[in-house]
Coordinates of N, CA, C and O in Angstrom, one line a residue:
M1428 N -105.6 0.8 -69.9 CA -104.5 -0.1 -69.7 C -103.3 0.3 -70.6 O -103.5 0.6 -71.7
L1429 N -102.1 0.2 -70.0 CA -100.9 0.5 -70.7 C -100.7 -0.5 -71.9 O -101.0 -1.7 -71.8
I1430 N -100.2 0.0 -73.0 CA -99.8 -0.9 -74.1 C -98.3 -0.9 -74.2 O -97.6 0.2 -74.3
L1431 N -97.7 -2.1 -74.2 CA -96.3 -2.2 -74.4 C -96.1 -2.5 -75.9 O -96.6 -3.5 -76.4
A1432 N -95.3 -1.6 -76.5 CA -95.0 -1.7 -77.9 C -93.9 -2.6 -78.2 O -92.8 -2.3 -78.7
S1433 N -94.0 -3.9 -77.7 CA -92.9 -4.9 -77.8 C -93.5 -6.2 -77.5 O -94.5 -6.4 -76.8
Q1434 N -92.8 -7.2 -78.0 CA -93.1 -8.6 -77.6 C -91.9 -9.2 -76.7 O -91.8 -10.4 -76.5
S1435 N -91.1 -8.3 -76.2 CA -89.9 -8.7 -75.4 C -90.4 -9.5 -74.2 O -91.1 -8.9 -73.3
G1436 N -89.9 -10.7 -74.0 CA -90.2 -11.5 -72.9 C -89.7 -10.9 -71.6 O -90.4 -10.9 -70.5
S1437 N -88.6 -10.3 -71.6 CA -88.0 -9.6 -70.4 C -88.8 -8.4 -70.0 O -89.1 -8.3 -68.8
R1438 N -89.2 -7.6 -70.9 CA -90.0 -6.4 -70.5 C -91.4 -6.8 -70.0 O -91.9 -6.3 -69.1
K1439 N -92.0 -7.8 -70.7 CA -93.3 -8.3 -70.2 C -93.2 -8.9 -68.8 O -94.0 -8.6 -68.0
A1440 N -92.1 -9.6 -68.5 CA -91.9 -10.2 -67.2 C -91.7 -9.2 -66.1 O -92.3 -9.3 -65.0
M1441 N -91.0 -8.1 -66.5 CA -90.8 -7.0 -65.5 C -92.1 -6.3 -65.1 O -92.4 -6.1 -64.0
L1442 N -92.8 -6.0 -66.2 CA -94.1 -5.3 -65.9 C -95.1 -6.2 -65.1 O -95.7 -5.8 -64.2
T1443 N -95.1 -7.5 -65.5 CA -96.0 -8.4 -64.8 C -95.6 -8.5 -63.3 O -96.4 -8.5 -62.4
A1444 N -94.3 -8.7 -63.1 CA -93.8 -8.9 -61.7 C -94.0 -7.6 -60.9 O -94.3 -7.7 -59.7
A1445 N -94.0 -6.5 -61.5 CA -94.2 -5.2 -60.8 C -95.7 -4.9 -60.6 O -96.0 -3.8 -60.0
G1446 N -96.6 -5.7 -61.1 CA -98.0 -5.5 -61.0 C -98.6 -4.5 -61.9 O -99.6 -3.9 -61.5
V1447 N -98.0 -4.2 -63.0 CA -98.5 -3.2 -64.0 C -99.4 -3.9 -65.0 O -98.9 -4.8 -65.8
P1448 N -100.7 -3.6 -65.1 CA -101.5 -4.2 -66.1 C -101.1 -3.6 -67.5 O -100.9 -2.4 -67.6
F1449 N -101.0 -4.5 -68.4 CA -100.6 -4.0 -69.8 C -101.1 -5.0 -70.8 O -101.4 -6.2 -70.5
E1450 N -101.0 -4.5 -72.0 CA -101.3 -5.4 -73.2 C -100.1 -5.2 -74.1 O -99.6 -4.1 -74.3
A1451 N -99.6 -6.3 -74.7 CA -98.4 -6.2 -75.5 C -98.8 -6.2 -77.0 O -99.6 -7.1 -77.4
R1452 N -98.2 -5.3 -77.8 CA -98.4 -5.3 -79.2 C -97.1 -5.0 -79.8 O -96.4 -4.0 -79.5
G1453 N -96.7 -5.8 -80.8 CA -95.4 -5.6 -81.5 C -95.5 -4.4 -82.4 O -96.6 -4.1 -82.9
S1454 N -94.4 -3.7 -82.6 CA -94.4 -2.6 -83.5 C -93.9 -3.1 -84.9 O -93.3 -4.1 -85.0
D1455 N -94.2 -2.3 -85.9 CA -93.7 -2.7 -87.3 C -92.5 -1.8 -87.7 O -92.3 -1.6 -88.9
V1456 N -91.8 -1.3 -86.7 CA -90.6 -0.5 -87.0 C -89.5 -1.3 -87.6 O -89.1 -2.4 -87.1
D1457 N -88.9 -0.7 -88.7 CA -87.7 -1.3 -89.3 C -86.5 -0.8 -88.5 O -85.9 0.3 -88.9
E1458 N -86.1 -1.5 -87.4 CA -85.0 -1.0 -86.6 C -83.7 -0.9 -87.4 O -82.9 0.0 -87.2
A1459 N -83.4 -1.8 -88.3 CA -82.1 -1.8 -89.0 C -82.1 -0.5 -89.9 O -81.0 0.1 -90.0
E1460 N -83.2 -0.1 -90.5 CA -83.2 1.1 -91.3 C -82.9 2.3 -90.4 O -82.1 3.2 -90.8
I1461 N -83.6 2.4 -89.3 CA -83.3 3.5 -88.4 C -81.9 3.6 -87.9 O -81.3 4.6 -87.9
K1462 N -81.3 2.4 -87.6 CA -79.9 2.4 -87.1 C -79.0 2.9 -88.2 O -78.0 3.5 -87.9
R1463 N -79.3 2.5 -89.5 CA -78.4 3.0 -90.6 C -78.4 4.5 -90.7 O -77.4 5.1 -91.1
E1464 N -79.5 5.1 -90.3 CA -79.6 6.6 -90.4 C -79.0 7.2 -89.2 O -78.8 8.5 -89.2
L1465 N -78.6 6.5 -88.2 CA -78.1 7.0 -86.9 C -76.7 6.7 -86.7 O -76.2 6.8 -85.5
I1466 N -75.9 6.5 -87.7 CA -74.5 6.2 -87.6 C -73.8 7.4 -86.9 O -74.1 8.6 -87.4
G1467 N -73.0 7.2 -85.9 CA -72.4 8.3 -85.2 C -73.1 8.9 -84.0 O -72.6 9.7 -83.2
V1468 N -74.4 8.5 -83.9 CA -75.2 9.0 -82.8 C -74.9 8.2 -81.6 O -74.8 6.9 -81.6
P1469 N -74.7 8.8 -80.4 CA -74.4 8.0 -79.2 C -75.4 7.0 -78.9 O -76.6 7.2 -79.2
G1470 N -75.0 5.9 -78.2 CA -75.9 4.7 -78.0 C -77.1 5.1 -77.2 O -78.2 4.6 -77.5
S1471 N -77.0 5.9 -76.2 CA -78.2 6.3 -75.4 C -79.2 7.0 -76.2 O -80.4 6.8 -76.1
E1472 N -78.8 7.9 -77.1 CA -79.7 8.7 -77.9 C -80.3 7.7 -78.9 O -81.5 7.8 -79.3
K1473 N -79.5 6.8 -79.5 CA -80.0 5.9 -80.5 C -81.1 5.0 -79.9 O -82.1 4.7 -80.5
A1474 N -80.9 4.5 -78.6 CA -81.9 3.7 -77.9 C -83.2 4.4 -77.7 O -84.2 3.9 -77.9
M1475 N -83.0 5.7 -77.4 CA -84.2 6.6 -77.2 C -85.0 6.8 -78.5 O -86.2 6.7 -78.5
I1476 N -84.3 7.0 -79.6 CA -84.9 7.2 -80.9 C -85.7 5.9 -81.3 O -86.8 6.0 -81.8
L1477 N -85.0 4.8 -81.1 CA -85.7 3.5 -81.4 C -86.9 3.2 -80.5 O -88.0 2.8 -81.0
A1478 N -86.8 3.5 -79.3 CA -87.9 3.3 -78.3 C -89.1 4.2 -78.8 O -90.2 3.8 -78.8
E1479 N -88.8 5.5 -79.1 CA -89.8 6.4 -79.5 C -90.5 5.9 -80.8 O -91.7 6.0 -81.0
A1480 N -89.7 5.5 -81.8 CA -90.3 5.0 -83.1 C -91.2 3.8 -82.8 O -92.3 3.8 -83.4
K1481 N -90.9 2.9 -81.9 CA -91.8 1.8 -81.6 C -93.1 2.3 -81.0 O -94.1 1.8 -81.4
A1482 N -92.9 3.1 -80.0 CA -94.1 3.6 -79.3 C -95.0 4.4 -80.3 O -96.3 4.2 -80.3
L1483 N -94.5 5.2 -81.1 CA -95.3 6.0 -82.0 C -96.0 5.2 -83.1 O -97.1 5.4 -83.4
S1484 N -95.3 4.1 -83.5 CA -96.0 3.2 -84.5 C -97.2 2.5 -83.9 O -98.2 2.3 -84.6
V1485 N -97.2 2.2 -82.7 CA -98.3 1.5 -82.0 C -99.3 2.6 -81.6 O -100.6 2.3 -81.7
S1486 N -98.9 3.8 -81.2 CA -99.8 4.8 -80.7 C -100.8 5.3 -81.8 O -101.9 5.7 -81.5
V1487 N -100.4 5.2 -83.1 CA -101.2 5.6 -84.2 C -102.6 5.0 -84.1 O -103.6 5.7 -84.3
G1488 N -102.7 3.7 -83.8 CA -103.9 3.0 -83.9 C -104.6 2.9 -82.5 O -105.5 2.1 -82.4
T1489 N -104.1 3.6 -81.5 CA -104.7 3.4 -80.2 C -105.0 4.8 -79.5 O -104.3 5.1 -78.5
P1490 N -106.0 5.5 -80.0 CA -106.2 6.8 -79.5 C -106.6 6.8 -78.0 O -107.3 5.9 -77.5
G1491 N -106.0 7.8 -77.3 CA -106.2 7.9 -75.8 C -105.4 7.0 -74.9 O -105.3 7.2 -73.7
R1492 N -104.8 6.0 -75.5 CA -104.1 5.0 -74.7 C -102.6 5.4 -74.5 O -102.0 6.0 -75.4
L1493 N -102.1 5.0 -73.4 CA -100.7 5.3 -73.1 C -99.9 4.1 -73.6 O -100.2 2.9 -73.3
V1494 N -98.8 4.4 -74.4 CA -98.0 3.4 -75.1 C -96.6 3.5 -74.6 O -96.0 4.6 -74.6
L1495 N -96.0 2.3 -74.2 CA -94.6 2.3 -73.7 C -93.8 1.7 -74.8 O -94.0 0.6 -75.3
G1496 N -92.8 2.4 -75.2 CA -91.7 1.9 -76.1 C -90.4 1.7 -75.4 O -90.1 2.5 -74.5
G1497 N -89.7 0.7 -75.7 CA -88.4 0.5 -75.1 C -87.4 0.0 -76.1 O -87.7 -0.6 -77.1
D1498 N -86.1 0.2 -75.7 CA -85.0 -0.4 -76.6 C -83.8 -0.4 -75.7 O -83.6 0.4 -74.8
S1499 N -83.0 -1.4 -76.0 CA -81.7 -1.6 -75.4 C -80.6 -1.7 -76.4 O -80.8 -2.4 -77.4
L1500 N -79.5 -1.1 -76.2 CA -78.3 -1.1 -77.1 C -77.0 -1.4 -76.3 O -76.9 -0.9 -75.2
V1501 N -76.1 -2.1 -76.9 CA -74.9 -2.4 -76.3 C -73.7 -1.7 -77.1 O -73.7 -1.8 -78.3
E1502 N -72.8 -1.1 -76.3 CA -71.6 -0.5 -76.9 C -70.4 -1.1 -76.2 O -70.4 -1.1 -74.9
V1503 N -69.4 -1.5 -76.9 CA -68.1 -2.0 -76.3 C -67.0 -1.3 -77.1 O -67.0 -1.4 -78.4
C1504 N -66.1 -0.6 -76.4 CA -65.0 0.1 -77.1 C -65.6 1.1 -78.1 O -65.0 1.2 -79.2
G1505 N -66.7 1.7 -77.9 CA -67.3 2.7 -78.8 C -68.0 2.1 -80.0 O -68.5 2.8 -80.8
R1506 N -68.1 0.8 -80.1 CA -68.7 0.1 -81.2 C -70.0 -0.5 -80.7 O -70.1 -1.1 -79.7
G1507 N -71.1 -0.2 -81.5 CA -72.4 -0.7 -81.2 C -72.6 -2.1 -81.7 O -72.0 -2.5 -82.7
F1508 N -73.4 -2.9 -80.9 CA -73.6 -4.3 -81.3 C -75.1 -4.6 -81.3 O -75.8 -4.2 -80.4
D1509 N -75.6 -5.3 -82.3 CA -76.9 -5.7 -82.4 C -77.0 -7.2 -81.9 O -76.0 -7.8 -81.5
K1510 N -78.2 -7.7 -81.9 CA -78.4 -9.1 -81.6 C -77.6 -9.9 -82.6 O -77.5 -9.6 -83.8
P1511 N -77.0 -11.0 -82.2 CA -76.1 -11.8 -83.1 C -77.0 -12.4 -84.2 O -78.1 -12.9 -83.9
A1512 N -76.5 -12.5 -85.4 CA -77.2 -13.0 -86.5 C -77.1 -14.6 -86.6 O -78.0 -15.2 -87.2
S1513 N -76.1 -15.1 -85.9 CA -75.9 -16.6 -85.9 C -75.1 -17.0 -84.7 O -74.6 -16.1 -84.0
R1514 N -75.0 -18.3 -84.5 CA -74.2 -18.7 -83.3 C -72.7 -18.3 -83.5 O -72.0 -17.9 -82.6
E1515 N -72.2 -18.4 -84.7 CA -70.9 -18.0 -85.0 C -70.7 -16.5 -84.8 O -69.7 -16.0 -84.2
D1516 N -71.7 -15.7 -85.1 CA -71.7 -14.2 -84.8 C -71.7 -14.0 -83.3 O -70.9 -13.1 -82.8
A1517 N -72.4 -14.8 -82.6 CA -72.5 -14.7 -81.1 C -71.1 -14.9 -80.5 O -70.6 -14.2 -79.6
A1518 N -70.4 -16.0 -81.1 CA -69.1 -16.3 -80.6 C -68.1 -15.1 -80.8 O -67.3 -14.8 -80.0
R1519 N -68.2 -14.5 -82.0 CA -67.4 -13.4 -82.3 C -67.6 -12.2 -81.4 O -66.7 -11.5 -80.9
H1520 N -68.9 -11.9 -81.1 CA -69.3 -10.9 -80.2 C -68.6 -11.1 -78.8 O -68.0 -10.2 -78.2
L1521 N -68.8 -12.3 -78.3 CA -68.3 -12.7 -77.0 C -66.8 -12.5 -76.9 O -66.2 -12.1 -76.0
A1522 N -66.1 -13.0 -78.0 CA -64.6 -12.9 -78.0 C -64.2 -11.4 -78.0 O -63.2 -11.0 -77.4
F1523 N -65.0 -10.5 -78.7 CA -64.7 -9.1 -78.7 C -64.9 -8.5 -77.3 O -64.2 -7.6 -76.9
F1524 N -66.0 -8.9 -76.7 CA -66.4 -8.4 -75.3 C -65.4 -8.8 -74.3 O -65.2 -8.1 -73.2
S1525 N -64.7 -9.9 -74.4 CA -63.8 -10.4 -73.4 C -62.8 -9.4 -72.9 O -62.1 -8.8 -73.6
G1526 N -62.8 -9.2 -71.6 CA -61.9 -8.3 -70.9 C -62.3 -6.8 -71.1 O -61.5 -5.9 -70.6
Q1527 N -63.4 -6.5 -71.6 CA -63.8 -5.1 -71.9 C -65.0 -4.7 -71.0 O -65.6 -5.6 -70.4
T1528 N -65.3 -3.4 -71.1 CA -66.5 -2.9 -70.4 C -67.6 -2.7 -71.4 O -67.4 -2.0 -72.4
M1529 N -68.7 -3.3 -71.1 CA -69.9 -3.2 -71.9 C -70.8 -2.1 -71.4 O -71.0 -2.0 -70.2
H1530 N -71.2 -1.2 -72.2 CA -72.2 -0.2 -71.8 C -73.5 -0.6 -72.4 O -73.7 -0.7 -73.6
L1531 N -74.5 -0.8 -71.5 CA -75.8 -1.2 -71.9 C -76.8 -0.1 -71.7 O -77.0 0.3 -70.5
H1532 N -77.3 0.5 -72.8 CA -78.3 1.6 -72.7 C -79.7 1.0 -72.8 O -80.0 0.4 -73.8
S1533 N -80.5 1.3 -71.8 CA -81.9 0.9 -71.8 C -82.8 2.2 -71.8 O -82.7 2.9 -70.8
A1534 N -83.6 2.4 -72.8 CA -84.4 3.5 -72.9 C -85.9 3.1 -72.8 O -86.3 2.1 -73.3
A1535 N -86.7 4.0 -72.3 CA -88.1 3.9 -72.3 C -88.8 5.2 -72.5 O -88.3 6.2 -72.1
I1536 N -89.9 5.2 -73.2 CA -90.7 6.4 -73.5 C -92.2 6.0 -73.4 O -92.6 4.9 -73.7
L1537 N -92.9 7.0 -72.9 CA -94.4 6.9 -72.9 C -95.0 7.9 -73.9 O -94.6 9.1 -73.9
V1538 N -95.9 7.4 -74.7 CA -96.5 8.2 -75.7 C -98.0 8.1 -75.6 O -98.5 7.0 -75.3
R1539 N -98.7 9.2 -75.8 CA -100.2 9.2 -75.8 C -100.6 10.0 -77.0 O -100.2 11.2 -77.2
D1540 N -101.5 9.4 -77.8 CA -102.0 10.1 -79.0 C -100.9 10.7 -79.9 O -100.9 11.8 -80.4
G1541 N -99.8 9.9 -80.0 CA -98.7 10.3 -80.9 C -97.8 11.4 -80.3 O -96.9 11.8 -81.0
L1542 N -97.9 11.7 -79.0 CA -97.1 12.7 -78.4 C -96.3 12.1 -77.2 O -97.0 11.5 -76.3
P1543 N -95.0 12.2 -77.2 CA -94.3 11.8 -76.0 C -94.6 12.6 -74.7 O -94.7 13.8 -74.8
V1544 N -94.9 11.8 -73.7 CA -95.2 12.5 -72.4 C -94.2 12.2 -71.3 O -94.1 12.9 -70.3
W1545 N -93.2 11.3 -71.6 CA -92.1 11.0 -70.7 C -91.1 10.2 -71.4 O -91.5 9.4 -72.3
R1546 N -89.8 10.4 -71.1 CA -88.8 9.6 -71.7 C -87.6 9.5 -70.6 O -87.4 10.4 -69.9
H1547 N -86.9 8.4 -70.7 CA -85.8 8.1 -69.8 C -84.9 7.1 -70.3 O -85.3 6.1 -70.9
C1548 N -83.6 7.3 -70.1 CA -82.6 6.3 -70.5 C -81.6 6.1 -69.4 O -81.2 7.1 -68.8
E1549 N -81.2 4.9 -69.1 CA -80.2 4.6 -68.1 C -79.2 3.7 -68.7 O -79.4 2.9 -69.7
T1550 N -77.9 3.8 -68.2 CA -76.8 3.1 -68.8 C -76.2 2.3 -67.6 O -75.9 2.8 -66.6
A1551 N -76.0 1.0 -67.9 CA -75.3 0.1 -66.9 C -74.0 -0.2 -67.5 O -73.8 -0.3 -68.8
K1552 N -73.0 -0.3 -66.7 CA -71.6 -0.7 -67.1 C -71.3 -2.1 -66.6 O -71.4 -2.4 -65.4
L1553 N -71.0 -3.0 -67.5 CA -70.8 -4.4 -67.2 C -69.4 -4.8 -67.6 O -69.1 -4.7 -68.8
R1554 N -68.6 -5.1 -66.6 CA -67.2 -5.5 -66.9 C -67.2 -7.0 -67.2 O -67.5 -7.9 -66.4
V1555 N -66.8 -7.3 -68.5 CA -66.8 -8.7 -69.0 C -65.4 -9.3 -68.6 O -64.4 -8.7 -68.8
R1556 N -65.4 -10.4 -67.9 CA -64.2 -11.0 -67.5 C -63.5 -11.6 -68.8 O -64.1 -11.6 -69.9
S1557 N -62.3 -12.0 -68.6 CA -61.6 -12.6 -69.8 C -62.2 -14.0 -70.0 O -62.3 -14.8 -69.1
L1558 N -62.6 -14.2 -71.3 CA -63.4 -15.4 -71.6 C -62.5 -16.3 -72.6 O -62.0 -15.8 -73.6
S1559 N -62.3 -17.5 -72.2 CA -61.5 -18.4 -73.0 C -62.4 -18.9 -74.1 O -63.7 -18.9 -74.1
S1560 N -61.8 -19.3 -75.2 CA -62.6 -19.9 -76.3 C -63.4 -21.1 -75.9 O -64.5 -21.4 -76.4
E1561 N -62.8 -21.9 -75.0 CA -63.5 -23.1 -74.4 C -64.8 -22.7 -73.7 O -65.8 -23.3 -73.8
F1562 N -64.6 -21.6 -72.9 CA -65.8 -21.1 -72.1 C -66.9 -20.6 -73.1 O -68.0 -21.0 -72.9
I1563 N -66.5 -19.8 -74.1 CA -67.4 -19.3 -75.1 C -68.2 -20.5 -75.7 O -69.4 -20.4 -75.9
E1564 N -67.5 -21.5 -76.2 CA -68.1 -22.6 -76.8 C -69.1 -23.3 -75.9 O -70.2 -23.7 -76.3
G1565 N -68.6 -23.6 -74.7 CA -69.5 -24.3 -73.7 C -70.7 -23.4 -73.3 O -71.9 -23.9 -73.2
Y1566 N -70.5 -22.1 -73.2 CA -71.6 -21.2 -72.9 C -72.7 -21.2 -74.0 O -73.9 -21.4 -73.7
L1567 N -72.2 -21.1 -75.2 CA -73.2 -21.1 -76.4 C -73.8 -22.5 -76.5 O -75.0 -22.5 -77.0
A1568 N -73.1 -23.5 -76.2 CA -73.7 -24.9 -76.3 C -75.0 -24.9 -75.4 O -75.9 -25.6 -75.7
Q1569 N -74.9 -24.2 -74.2 CA -76.0 -24.3 -73.3 C -77.0 -23.2 -73.5 O -78.2 -23.4 -73.3
E1570 N -76.6 -22.0 -74.0 CA -77.5 -20.8 -74.0 C -78.0 -20.5 -75.4 O -78.9 -19.7 -75.6
W1571 N -77.4 -21.1 -76.5 CA -77.9 -20.8 -77.8 C -79.1 -21.8 -78.1 O -79.0 -22.9 -77.7
P1572 N -80.2 -21.4 -78.6 CA -80.5 -20.1 -79.4 C -81.1 -19.0 -78.5 O -81.3 -17.9 -79.0
A1573 N -81.3 -19.3 -77.2 CA -82.0 -18.3 -76.4 C -81.3 -16.9 -76.4 O -82.0 -15.9 -76.5
V1574 N -80.0 -16.9 -76.3 CA -79.3 -15.6 -76.3 C -79.2 -15.0 -77.7 O -78.7 -13.8 -77.8
G1575 N -79.7 -15.6 -78.7 CA -79.7 -15.0 -80.0 C -80.7 -13.9 -80.1 O -80.5 -13.0 -81.0
A1576 N -81.6 -13.8 -79.2 CA -82.6 -12.7 -79.2 C -82.2 -11.6 -78.2 O -82.9 -10.7 -78.0
C1577 N -80.9 -11.7 -77.7 CA -80.5 -10.8 -76.7 C -79.3 -10.0 -77.1 O -78.3 -10.5 -77.5
V1578 N -79.5 -8.6 -77.1 CA -78.4 -7.8 -77.3 C -77.3 -8.0 -76.2 O -77.7 -8.2 -75.1
G1579 N -76.1 -8.1 -76.6 CA -75.1 -8.5 -75.6 C -74.8 -10.0 -75.5 O -73.9 -10.4 -74.7
V1580 N -75.6 -10.8 -76.1 CA -75.5 -12.2 -76.1 C -75.6 -12.8 -74.7 O -74.8 -13.7 -74.3
F1581 N -76.5 -12.3 -73.8 CA -76.6 -12.9 -72.5 C -77.9 -12.6 -71.9 O -78.7 -11.7 -72.3
R1582 N -78.3 -13.6 -71.0 CA -79.5 -13.4 -70.2 C -78.9 -13.4 -68.7 O -78.4 -14.4 -68.2
I1583 N -79.0 -12.2 -68.1 CA -78.4 -12.0 -66.8 C -79.0 -13.0 -65.8 O -78.4 -13.4 -64.8
E1584 N -80.3 -13.3 -66.0 CA -81.0 -14.2 -65.1 C -80.7 -15.7 -65.3 O -81.2 -16.5 -64.6
A1585 N -79.8 -15.9 -66.2 CA -79.4 -17.3 -66.5 C -77.8 -17.4 -66.5 O -77.2 -16.7 -65.7
L1586 N -77.2 -18.2 -67.4 CA -75.8 -18.3 -67.4 C -75.0 -17.1 -67.7 O -73.8 -17.0 -67.5
G1587 N -75.7 -16.1 -68.3 CA -75.1 -14.8 -68.6 C -74.4 -14.2 -67.4 O -73.4 -13.4 -67.6
A1588 N -74.8 -14.4 -66.2 CA -74.1 -13.9 -65.0 C -72.7 -14.3 -65.0 O -71.8 -13.6 -64.5
Q1589 N -72.3 -15.4 -65.6 CA -70.9 -15.9 -65.6 C -70.0 -15.1 -66.5 O -68.8 -15.3 -66.5
L1590 N -70.6 -14.2 -67.4 CA -69.7 -13.4 -68.3 C -69.0 -12.3 -67.5 O -68.0 -11.8 -68.0
F1591 N -69.5 -11.9 -66.4 CA -69.1 -10.6 -65.8 C -68.4 -10.8 -64.5 O -68.7 -11.7 -63.7
D1592 N -67.5 -9.8 -64.2 CA -66.9 -9.8 -62.9 C -67.3 -8.6 -62.1 O -67.0 -8.5 -60.9
H1593 N -68.0 -7.6 -62.7 CA -68.5 -6.4 -62.0 C -69.6 -5.8 -62.9 O -69.5 -5.7 -64.1
I1594 N -70.6 -5.3 -62.2 CA -71.7 -4.6 -62.8 C -72.1 -3.4 -62.0 O -72.2 -3.4 -60.8
E1595 N -72.2 -2.2 -62.7 CA -72.6 -1.0 -62.1 C -73.9 -0.6 -62.8 O -74.0 -0.5 -64.0
G1596 N -75.0 -0.4 -62.0 CA -76.2 0.0 -62.6 C -77.4 -0.9 -62.1 O -77.1 -1.9 -61.5
S1597 N -78.6 -0.4 -62.4 CA -79.8 -1.1 -62.0 C -79.9 -2.5 -62.6 O -79.7 -2.6 -63.8
H1598 N -80.3 -3.5 -61.9 CA -80.6 -4.8 -62.4 C -81.7 -4.7 -63.5 O -81.6 -5.4 -64.5
F1599 N -82.7 -3.8 -63.3 CA -83.7 -3.7 -64.3 C -83.2 -3.1 -65.6 O -83.6 -3.5 -66.7
T1600 N -82.2 -2.2 -65.5 CA -81.6 -1.6 -66.7 C -80.9 -2.7 -67.5 O -81.0 -2.8 -68.7
V1601 N -80.2 -3.6 -66.8 CA -79.5 -4.7 -67.4 C -80.6 -5.7 -68.1 O -80.3 -6.2 -69.1
L1602 N -81.7 -5.8 -67.5 CA -82.8 -6.7 -68.0 C -83.4 -6.0 -69.3 O -84.1 -6.7 -70.0
G1603 N -83.2 -4.7 -69.4 CA -83.7 -4.0 -70.6 C -84.7 -2.9 -70.5 O -85.3 -2.5 -71.4
M1604 N -84.9 -2.4 -69.2 CA -85.9 -1.3 -69.0 C -85.6 -0.6 -67.7 O -85.4 -1.3 -66.7
P1605 N -85.6 0.7 -67.7 CA -85.4 1.5 -66.5 C -86.7 1.5 -65.7 O -87.4 2.4 -65.6
L1606 N -86.9 0.3 -65.0 CA -88.3 0.1 -64.4 C -88.6 1.0 -63.3 O -89.8 1.5 -63.2
L1607 N -87.7 1.3 -62.4 CA -88.1 2.2 -61.3 C -88.5 3.6 -61.7 O -89.5 4.1 -61.3
A1608 N -87.8 4.2 -62.7 CA -88.2 5.5 -63.3 C -89.5 5.3 -64.0 O -90.4 6.2 -63.9
L1609 N -89.7 4.2 -64.7 CA -91.0 4.0 -65.4 C -92.1 4.0 -64.4 O -93.2 4.6 -64.7
L1610 N -92.0 3.2 -63.3 CA -93.1 3.1 -62.4 C -93.5 4.5 -61.8 O -94.6 4.8 -61.7
G1611 N -92.5 5.4 -61.6 CA -92.7 6.7 -61.1 C -93.5 7.5 -62.2 O -94.4 8.3 -61.9
A1612 N -93.1 7.3 -63.4 CA -93.8 8.0 -64.5 C -95.3 7.5 -64.7 O -96.2 8.3 -64.9
L1613 N -95.5 6.2 -64.5 CA -96.8 5.7 -64.6 C -97.7 6.2 -63.4 O -98.9 6.5 -63.6
R1614 N -97.1 6.4 -62.3 CA -97.9 7.0 -61.2 C -98.2 8.5 -61.5 O -99.3 8.9 -61.3
A1615 N -97.3 9.2 -62.0 CA -97.5 10.6 -62.4 C -98.5 10.7 -63.5 O -99.3 11.7 -63.5
Q1616 N -98.7 9.7 -64.4 CA -99.7 9.8 -65.4 C -101.0 9.2 -64.9 O -102.0 9.2 -65.7
G1617 N -101.1 8.8 -63.7 CA -102.4 8.3 -63.1 C -102.7 6.9 -63.6 O -103.8 6.4 -63.4
E1618 N -101.7 6.2 -64.1 CA -101.9 4.8 -64.5 C -101.7 3.8 -63.4 O -102.2 2.7 -63.5
L1619 N -101.0 4.2 -62.3 CA -100.8 3.4 -61.1 C -101.1 4.3 -59.9 O -100.9 5.5 -59.9
P1620 N -101.6 3.7 -58.9 CA -101.9 4.4 -57.7 C -100.7 5.0 -57.0 O -99.6 4.3 -57.0
A1621 N -100.7 6.2 -56.6 CA -99.6 6.8 -55.9 C -99.7 6.5 -54.4 O -98.8 6.5 -53.7

């Protein structure tokens, strides 16, 4: 059975809905420390490095098992954004995103016995409409604290859809995982029937 090196509700929901049997185990990776070491690294590469670190940390104690690591990062105007630290931080993020294009990088990697066997990253482009301060306040009144755990300060399956006027890319990528490519890799690894 696949091990998901994450407690992400979105990733768990995608795997469950797609009929992929898995067990979820959180990793003990210090993401902030890794990000400090990756200043200047493009977002897609940074997401892949973080996904790999998570998968490797869980793979150590699970010999023979296939481990899935994933990570999502947001860049706007060349600047990377983490999950907001507070509601005030979330409001600042949203004000910065207003009228801009958000690049959402979602990476996934499969590791077995400490060795990567597959990796993939997809980027979605989300055009944020102009957001008034009144909208931002009302949005956070309804969505906080749930969006505090979300890079980009939105849940696309909820009120987050109201932030955007155009999206290019897979819905699954926006949710945080390149699911279609992952399913193909799981079939290639013999974890799912072809």
